Tab-separated table of C-alpha atoms in Angstrom:
chain	number	residue	atom	x	y	z
A	1	MET	CA	74.275	105.450	104.222
A	2	LYS	CA	73.330	102.766	101.691
A	3	ALA	CA	76.935	101.497	101.615
A	4	ALA	CA	77.064	101.559	105.427
A	5	GLU	CA	73.855	99.549	105.702
A	6	GLU	CA	75.255	97.016	103.238
A	7	ALA	CA	78.446	96.736	105.299
A	8	LYS	CA	76.360	96.243	108.431
A	9	ALA	CA	74.400	93.465	106.745
A	10	ARG	CA	77.629	91.664	105.766
A	11	VAL	CA	78.970	91.841	109.329
A	12	VAL	CA	75.710	90.655	110.863
A	13	SER	CA	75.525	87.755	108.401
A	14	GLU	CA	78.903	86.561	109.690
A	15	PHE	CA	78.398	87.557	113.335
A	16	PRO	CA	74.636	87.363	114.072
A	17	ASP	CA	75.048	88.619	117.662
A	18	ALA	CA	76.837	91.826	116.585
A	19	GLU	CA	75.056	95.038	117.514
A	20	ILE	CA	75.769	97.740	114.934
A	21	VAL	CA	74.334	101.234	114.804
A	22	VAL	CA	74.716	103.137	111.526
A	23	MET	CA	74.773	106.926	111.849
A	24	ALA	CA	75.205	109.704	109.298
A	25	LEU	CA	78.303	111.892	109.494
A	26	ASP	CA	79.735	114.363	106.964
A	27	LEU	CA	83.280	115.161	108.102
A	28	SER	CA	83.458	118.194	105.794
A	29	SER	CA	80.730	119.892	107.829
A	30	LEU	CA	81.411	121.049	111.394
A	31	ASN	CA	77.670	121.253	111.980
A	32	SER	CA	77.279	117.628	110.900
A	33	VAL	CA	80.052	116.622	113.298
A	34	ARG	CA	78.317	118.376	116.195
A	35	ASN	CA	74.963	116.782	115.304
A	36	PHE	CA	76.584	113.359	115.109
A	37	VAL	CA	78.203	113.722	118.542
A	38	HIS	CA	74.915	114.902	120.037
A	39	GLU	CA	73.121	111.872	118.566
A	40	PHE	CA	75.862	109.490	119.712
A	41	GLU	CA	75.845	110.842	123.258
A	42	SER	CA	72.059	110.378	123.407
A	43	LEU	CA	72.630	106.627	122.955
A	44	ASN	CA	74.547	106.554	126.259
A	45	LEU	CA	77.090	104.074	124.942
A	46	PRO	CA	80.704	103.631	126.094
A	47	LEU	CA	83.480	104.674	123.717
A	48	ASN	CA	86.684	102.645	123.720
A	49	LEU	CA	87.965	103.177	120.198
A	50	LEU	CA	87.859	105.984	117.636
A	51	ILE	CA	89.313	105.468	114.152
A	52	ASN	CA	89.491	108.686	112.121
A	53	ASN	CA	89.484	107.262	108.614
A	54	ALA	CA	87.412	109.507	106.318
A	55	GLY	CA	89.378	110.483	103.226
A	56	LYS	CA	88.899	112.734	100.220
A	57	PHE	CA	91.157	113.724	97.323
A	58	ALA	CA	89.491	116.715	95.691
A	59	HIS	CA	90.734	117.148	92.132
A	60	GLU	CA	88.773	120.353	91.730
A	61	HIS	CA	89.058	123.313	94.084
A	62	ALA	CA	86.169	123.492	96.546
A	63	ILE	CA	85.412	125.244	99.807
A	64	SER	CA	83.445	123.665	102.658
A	65	GLU	CA	80.348	125.284	104.146
A	66	ASP	CA	82.649	126.507	106.933
A	67	GLY	CA	84.943	128.357	104.527
A	68	ILE	CA	87.826	125.848	104.581
A	69	GLU	CA	89.415	124.095	101.596
A	70	MET	CA	87.446	120.865	101.133
A	71	THR	CA	90.212	118.247	101.330
A	72	PHE	CA	91.602	119.750	104.540
A	73	ALA	CA	88.099	120.150	105.993
A	74	THR	CA	87.219	116.501	105.347
A	75	ASN	CA	90.495	114.724	106.054
A	76	TYR	CA	91.585	116.732	109.076
A	77	LEU	CA	89.419	119.489	110.526
A	78	GLY	CA	86.257	117.389	110.863
A	79	HIS	CA	88.294	114.703	112.604
A	80	PHE	CA	89.876	117.290	114.879
A	81	LEU	CA	86.462	118.483	116.063
A	82	LEU	CA	85.041	114.958	116.278
A	83	THR	CA	87.934	113.836	118.483
A	84	LYS	CA	87.717	116.978	120.606
A	85	LEU	CA	83.999	116.476	121.271
A	86	LEU	CA	84.264	112.728	121.968
A	87	LEU	CA	87.367	112.866	124.140
A	88	LYS	CA	85.545	113.319	127.451
A	89	LYS	CA	83.436	110.215	126.759
A	90	MET	CA	86.566	108.231	125.919
A	91	ILE	CA	88.339	109.315	129.105
A	92	VAL	CA	85.316	108.411	131.243
A	93	THR	CA	84.927	105.033	129.506
A	94	ALA	CA	88.611	104.207	130.037
A	95	LYS	CA	88.363	105.124	133.712
A	96	GLU	CA	85.225	103.088	134.307
A	97	SER	CA	86.342	100.050	132.312
A	98	GLY	CA	90.014	100.068	133.264
A	99	THR	CA	90.861	99.504	129.599
A	100	PRO	CA	92.866	102.195	127.771
A	101	GLY	CA	90.970	104.064	125.080
A	102	ARG	CA	92.601	104.259	121.658
A	103	ILE	CA	92.406	106.880	118.920
A	104	VAL	CA	93.794	106.014	115.486
A	105	ASN	CA	94.358	108.725	112.876
A	106	VAL	CA	94.681	107.346	109.345
A	107	SER	CA	97.214	109.428	107.425
A	108	SER	CA	99.336	108.663	104.357
A	109	ALA	CA	103.042	108.596	103.516
A	110	ILE	CA	102.176	111.366	101.053
A	111	TYR	CA	102.135	113.737	104.055
A	112	SER	CA	105.940	113.978	103.675
A	113	TRP	CA	105.510	115.528	100.220
A	114	PHE	CA	104.344	118.767	101.786
A	115	SER	CA	106.877	121.486	102.481
A	116	GLY	CA	106.467	125.112	103.421
A	117	ASP	CA	104.188	126.949	105.832
A	118	LEU	CA	101.132	124.755	106.321
A	119	ILE	CA	98.935	127.456	107.878
A	120	ARG	CA	99.766	129.996	105.206
A	121	TYR	CA	99.160	127.513	102.384
A	122	LEU	CA	95.804	126.537	103.890
A	123	GLY	CA	94.865	130.202	103.892
A	124	GLU	CA	95.899	130.598	100.271
A	125	ILE	CA	93.879	127.630	98.980
A	126	SER	CA	90.896	128.544	101.160
A	127	ARG	CA	90.812	132.004	99.570
A	128	ASN	CA	92.328	131.703	96.131
A	129	LYS	CA	91.515	129.001	93.572
A	130	CYS	CA	94.558	129.729	91.413
A	131	ASP	CA	96.937	128.567	94.193
A	132	TYR	CA	95.287	125.131	94.410
A	133	ASP	CA	97.324	121.981	93.786
A	134	PRO	CA	95.244	118.834	94.514
A	135	THR	CA	98.204	116.659	95.500
A	136	ARG	CA	99.771	119.319	97.721
A	137	ALA	CA	96.406	119.981	99.373
A	138	TYR	CA	96.013	116.257	100.062
A	139	ALA	CA	99.557	116.054	101.464
A	140	LEU	CA	98.786	119.037	103.704
A	141	SER	CA	95.687	117.335	105.128
A	142	LYS	CA	97.638	114.164	105.849
A	143	LEU	CA	100.476	116.120	107.476
A	144	ALA	CA	97.830	117.688	109.694
A	145	ASN	CA	96.760	114.166	110.776
A	146	VAL	CA	100.352	113.422	111.826
A	147	LEU	CA	100.743	116.700	113.726
A	148	HIS	CA	97.334	116.288	115.385
A	149	THR	CA	98.484	112.902	116.690
A	150	LYS	CA	101.687	114.361	118.091
A	151	GLU	CA	100.037	117.263	119.910
A	152	LEU	CA	97.074	115.262	121.204
A	153	ALA	CA	99.404	112.613	122.645
A	154	GLN	CA	101.215	115.303	124.630
A	155	ARG	CA	97.954	116.755	125.915
A	156	LEU	CA	96.604	113.341	126.935
A	157	LYS	CA	99.840	112.644	128.799
A	158	LYS	CA	99.577	115.918	130.726
A	159	MET	CA	95.958	115.109	131.577
A	160	GLU	CA	97.044	111.644	132.776
A	161	ALA	CA	94.197	110.261	130.677
A	162	ASN	CA	94.134	106.530	130.033
A	163	VAL	CA	93.762	107.140	126.295
A	164	THR	CA	96.373	106.784	123.562
A	165	VAL	CA	96.518	108.226	120.050
A	166	ASN	CA	98.599	106.984	117.129
A	167	CYS	CA	98.803	107.574	113.395
A	168	VAL	CA	99.006	105.046	110.557
A	169	HIS	CA	99.902	104.849	106.880
A	170	PRO	CA	97.685	102.104	105.409
A	171	GLY	CA	99.721	101.707	102.222
A	172	VAL	CA	98.735	102.191	98.616
A	173	VAL	CA	95.293	100.709	98.096
A	174	ARG	CA	92.437	101.263	95.695
A	175	THR	CA	89.442	102.673	97.525
A	176	ARG	CA	86.780	105.222	96.579
A	177	LEU	CA	89.255	108.001	97.355
A	178	THR	CA	89.524	108.568	93.580
A	179	ARG	CA	85.745	108.508	93.012
A	180	GLU	CA	85.819	111.982	91.447
A	181	ARG	CA	88.063	110.725	88.657
A	182	GLU	CA	86.612	107.329	87.761
A	183	GLY	CA	87.278	106.462	84.116
A	184	LEU	CA	89.757	105.015	81.644
A	185	ILE	CA	92.790	107.039	82.823
A	186	THR	CA	92.207	106.091	86.458
A	187	GLU	CA	91.714	102.436	85.492
A	188	MET	CA	94.986	102.438	83.533
A	189	ALA	CA	96.880	104.078	86.388
A	190	PHE	CA	95.693	101.452	88.861
A	191	PHE	CA	96.438	98.652	86.391
A	192	MET	CA	100.022	99.856	85.921
A	193	ALA	CA	100.483	100.115	89.688
A	194	SER	CA	98.694	96.862	90.462
A	195	LYS	CA	101.812	95.057	91.709
A	196	LEU	CA	102.344	97.822	94.274
A	197	LEU	CA	98.773	97.929	95.542
A	198	LYS	CA	97.594	96.354	98.770
A	199	THR	CA	94.274	94.620	99.077
A	200	ILE	CA	91.770	96.315	101.386
A	201	PRO	CA	92.362	93.720	104.169
A	202	GLN	CA	96.131	94.242	103.835
A	203	ALA	CA	95.674	98.004	103.969
A	204	ALA	CA	93.434	97.709	107.024
A	205	ALA	CA	95.960	95.527	108.858
A	206	THR	CA	98.039	98.365	110.312
A	207	THR	CA	94.956	100.249	111.483
A	208	CYS	CA	93.596	97.103	113.166
A	209	TYR	CA	96.996	96.346	114.708
A	210	VAL	CA	97.329	99.817	116.228
A	211	ALA	CA	93.698	99.787	117.358
A	212	THR	CA	93.714	96.401	119.072
A	213	HIS	CA	97.100	94.809	119.753
A	214	PRO	CA	97.848	94.377	123.494
A	215	ARG	CA	101.509	95.321	123.159
A	216	LEU	CA	100.502	98.850	122.087
A	217	SER	CA	98.228	99.508	125.061
A	218	SER	CA	100.534	102.239	126.403
A	219	VAL	CA	102.106	103.422	123.126
A	220	SER	CA	101.050	106.920	122.083
A	221	GLY	CA	102.058	109.669	119.689
A	222	LYS	CA	103.676	107.302	117.186
A	223	TYR	CA	103.442	106.746	113.426
A	224	PHE	CA	103.008	103.222	112.030
A	225	ALA	CA	103.365	101.650	108.588
A	226	ASP	CA	103.184	97.941	107.691
A	227	CYS	CA	102.386	97.138	111.329
A	228	ASN	CA	105.676	98.631	112.491
A	229	GLU	CA	106.565	101.934	114.110
A	230	ALA	CA	108.125	104.274	111.555
A	231	SER	CA	109.910	107.605	111.704
A	232	THR	CA	108.309	110.837	110.541
A	233	SER	CA	109.689	113.714	108.504
A	234	LYS	CA	111.303	116.749	110.095
A	235	LEU	CA	108.123	118.766	109.608
A	236	GLY	CA	105.939	115.913	110.826
A	237	SER	CA	108.079	115.655	113.975
A	238	SER	CA	107.935	119.357	114.824
A	239	SER	CA	106.356	120.057	118.214
A	240	ASN	CA	106.158	123.749	117.336
A	241	GLU	CA	104.210	123.072	114.124
A	242	ALA	CA	101.927	120.636	115.944
A	243	ALA	CA	101.108	123.237	118.620
A	244	ARG	CA	100.689	125.931	115.982
A	245	LEU	CA	98.249	123.814	113.959
A	246	TRP	CA	96.318	123.002	117.126
A	247	SER	CA	95.884	126.698	117.930
A	248	ALA	CA	94.669	127.431	114.407
A	249	SER	CA	92.327	124.429	114.508
A	250	GLU	CA	90.751	125.575	117.774
A	251	ILE	CA	89.920	128.872	116.112
A	252	MET	CA	88.560	127.211	112.966
A	253	VAL	CA	86.120	125.049	114.931
A	254	SER	CA	85.189	127.735	117.457
A	255	ARG	CA	81.630	129.023	117.664
A	256	ASP	CA	82.876	132.254	119.209
A	257	PRO	CA	82.107	135.026	116.676
A	258	LYS	CA	85.173	136.886	117.961
A	259	ALA	CA	87.439	133.964	117.033
A	260	VAL	CA	88.356	134.657	113.425
A	261	PHE	CA	90.800	132.378	111.602
A	262	ASP	CA	93.316	134.450	109.667
A	263	PRO	CA	95.759	131.940	108.118
A	264	LEU	CA	97.684	134.653	106.310
A	265	ASN	CA	98.684	136.156	109.657
A	266	ALA	CA	101.145	133.406	110.534
A	267	THR	CA	102.460	135.186	113.635
A	268	GLU	CA	99.084	134.663	115.259
A	269	TYR	CA	99.868	130.952	115.483
A	270	GLY	CA	103.364	131.169	116.865
A	271	ALA	CA	105.345	131.389	113.637
């Protein structure tokens, strides 16, 4: 919250008429997501744009309060629930304003590093610490962002909602994603890769382009990198995997005590 307040102060110093509301949200906690949405709805504000940008790379194995591996819970599942709960407001805002709503999911090219059964692997790392690979877990969460975009775009189209959803790869940039491993080794790694790194404004460019450019007002379900549409991997393009992940996600965020997520039973999700 301190960092958010500082960011608000910088924006207001440059744009004194800007109205900015800072609100707490922990994407790793489904309860926090629900509380945030409840608080936001109480403000009775329109909602034109949602950028799902929270990111975590957990070097050590951890489980969220909801029983899900922490990287997946933060980078994907919290965003899935947030989007689900805010979607009605976005659809209403788009209808009343006549301006298409836009959802932007921030992923990473690392998503293509994941191979295998995503639901089964999530089950393994949510139950068994010895199966945990930090990079593979991160790739899984970012693949989930890509598949979420694909399935949500199809559902919005069927609903004839005036809302689009797209996914972006911001590029390689130094942010606080590596905050759990600050130190000499991390500093050396970033120094060696410095010529490949984007600045934060450069990394934000694709997200801003997809969120605001007029020519993309009716574009949905696509993946962008360097402000251009890009192709996705075979797994990232799979409609079956996207629908399967959606079904599993609905169960994971459900409050129905009878809805029990069993990731090791892959047939339950259409495998």
